[in-house]
Amino acid sequence: MIAAMRHVAEARRFGDHVRKRREARGYSQERLAEGAGLHRTFIGRVERGETNVTLYNIIRLARGLGVKPSQLVEPLD
């Protein structure tokens, strides 16, 4: 149970970081989705911490934001 709660908290932290990066670029969720080759609703689920993002999708999100993948996960340390 505690591990599951930690996972949810980490997913929310990751999502918050993605949202901040997206907003700093002035991108809508739709613009990020287009740049990353992902669906807009997926971006929303990521930002709300509702999904466990795979490495493949972290790479795609990073490309859409114009950052290195490590820059998206670094704040989780």
Short mmCIF file of C-alpha atoms in Angstrom, two decimals:
data_model
loop_
_atom_site.label_atom_id
_atom_site.label_comp_id
_atom_site.label_asym_id
_atom_site.label_seq_id
_atom_site.Cartn_x
_atom_site.Cartn_y
_atom_site.Cartn_z
CA MET A 1 0.00 0.00 0.00
CA ILE A 2 2.76 2.46 0.90
CA ALA A 3 4.67 1.62 -2.29
CA ALA A 4 1.54 2.28 -4.35
CA MET A 5 1.07 5.64 -2.65
CA ARG A 6 4.70 6.52 -3.38
CA HIS A 7 4.18 5.60 -7.04
CA VAL A 8 1.17 7.93 -7.26
CA ALA A 9 3.11 10.75 -5.62
CA GLU A 10 6.04 10.29 -8.03
CA ALA A 11 3.71 10.20 -11.04
CA ARG A 12 2.14 13.47 -9.86
CA ARG A 13 5.55 15.08 -9.37
CA PHE A 14 6.59 13.99 -12.86
CA GLY A 15 3.33 15.31 -14.29
CA ASP A 16 3.70 18.64 -12.50
CA HIS A 17 7.20 18.97 -13.93
CA VAL A 18 6.00 18.20 -17.46
CA ARG A 19 3.20 20.77 -17.06
CA LYS A 20 5.63 23.45 -15.86
CA ARG A 21 7.97 22.77 -18.79
CA ARG A 22 5.05 22.86 -21.23
CA GLU A 23 3.66 26.10 -19.83
CA ALA A 24 7.13 27.72 -19.78
CA ARG A 25 7.30 27.08 -23.54
CA GLY A 26 3.81 28.50 -24.00
CA TYR A 27 2.53 25.20 -25.39
CA SER A 28 -0.98 23.90 -25.03
CA GLN A 29 -1.47 20.23 -24.28
CA GLU A 30 -2.49 19.81 -27.90
CA ARG A 31 0.72 21.46 -29.18
CA LEU A 32 2.87 19.25 -26.97
CA ALA A 33 0.94 16.17 -28.07
CA GLU A 34 1.52 17.04 -31.72
CA GLY A 35 5.24 17.64 -31.18
CA ALA A 36 5.63 14.44 -29.20
CA GLY A 37 3.48 12.27 -31.46
CA LEU A 38 1.13 11.48 -28.58
CA HIS A 39 -2.58 11.98 -27.99
CA ARG A 40 -3.75 15.12 -26.18
CA THR A 41 -5.67 13.11 -23.61
CA PHE A 42 -2.50 11.18 -22.79
CA ILE A 43 -0.71 14.46 -22.04
CA GLY A 44 -3.52 15.36 -19.64
CA ARG A 45 -3.27 11.99 -17.87
CA VAL A 46 0.50 12.39 -17.55
CA GLU A 47 0.17 15.89 -16.11
CA ARG A 48 -2.40 14.71 -13.57
CA GLY A 49 -0.19 11.78 -12.57
CA GLU A 50 -2.79 9.25 -13.68
CA THR A 51 -0.50 7.09 -15.79
CA ASN A 52 2.83 5.34 -15.47
CA VAL A 53 4.92 6.78 -18.29
CA THR A 54 7.21 4.40 -20.16
CA LEU A 55 10.76 5.30 -21.11
CA TYR A 56 9.66 5.46 -24.74
CA ASN A 57 7.04 8.09 -23.90
CA ILE A 58 9.44 10.06 -21.69
CA ILE A 59 11.71 10.32 -24.73
CA ARG A 60 8.80 11.45 -26.90
CA LEU A 61 7.70 14.04 -24.31
CA ALA A 62 11.24 15.36 -24.08
CA ARG A 63 11.48 15.73 -27.86
CA GLY A 64 8.16 17.55 -27.90
CA LEU A 65 9.44 19.94 -25.24
CA GLY A 66 12.89 20.35 -26.78
CA VAL A 67 14.73 19.03 -23.71
CA LYS A 68 16.79 15.97 -22.86
CA PRO A 69 14.85 13.06 -21.31
CA SER A 70 17.07 13.31 -18.23
CA GLN A 71 15.76 16.84 -17.65
CA LEU A 72 12.24 15.45 -17.22
CA VAL A 73 13.20 12.82 -14.64
CA GLU A 74 15.98 14.70 -12.83
CA PRO A 75 13.60 16.48 -10.41
CA LEU A 76 12.43 13.08 -9.13
CA ASP A 77 15.80 12.38 -7.44
#
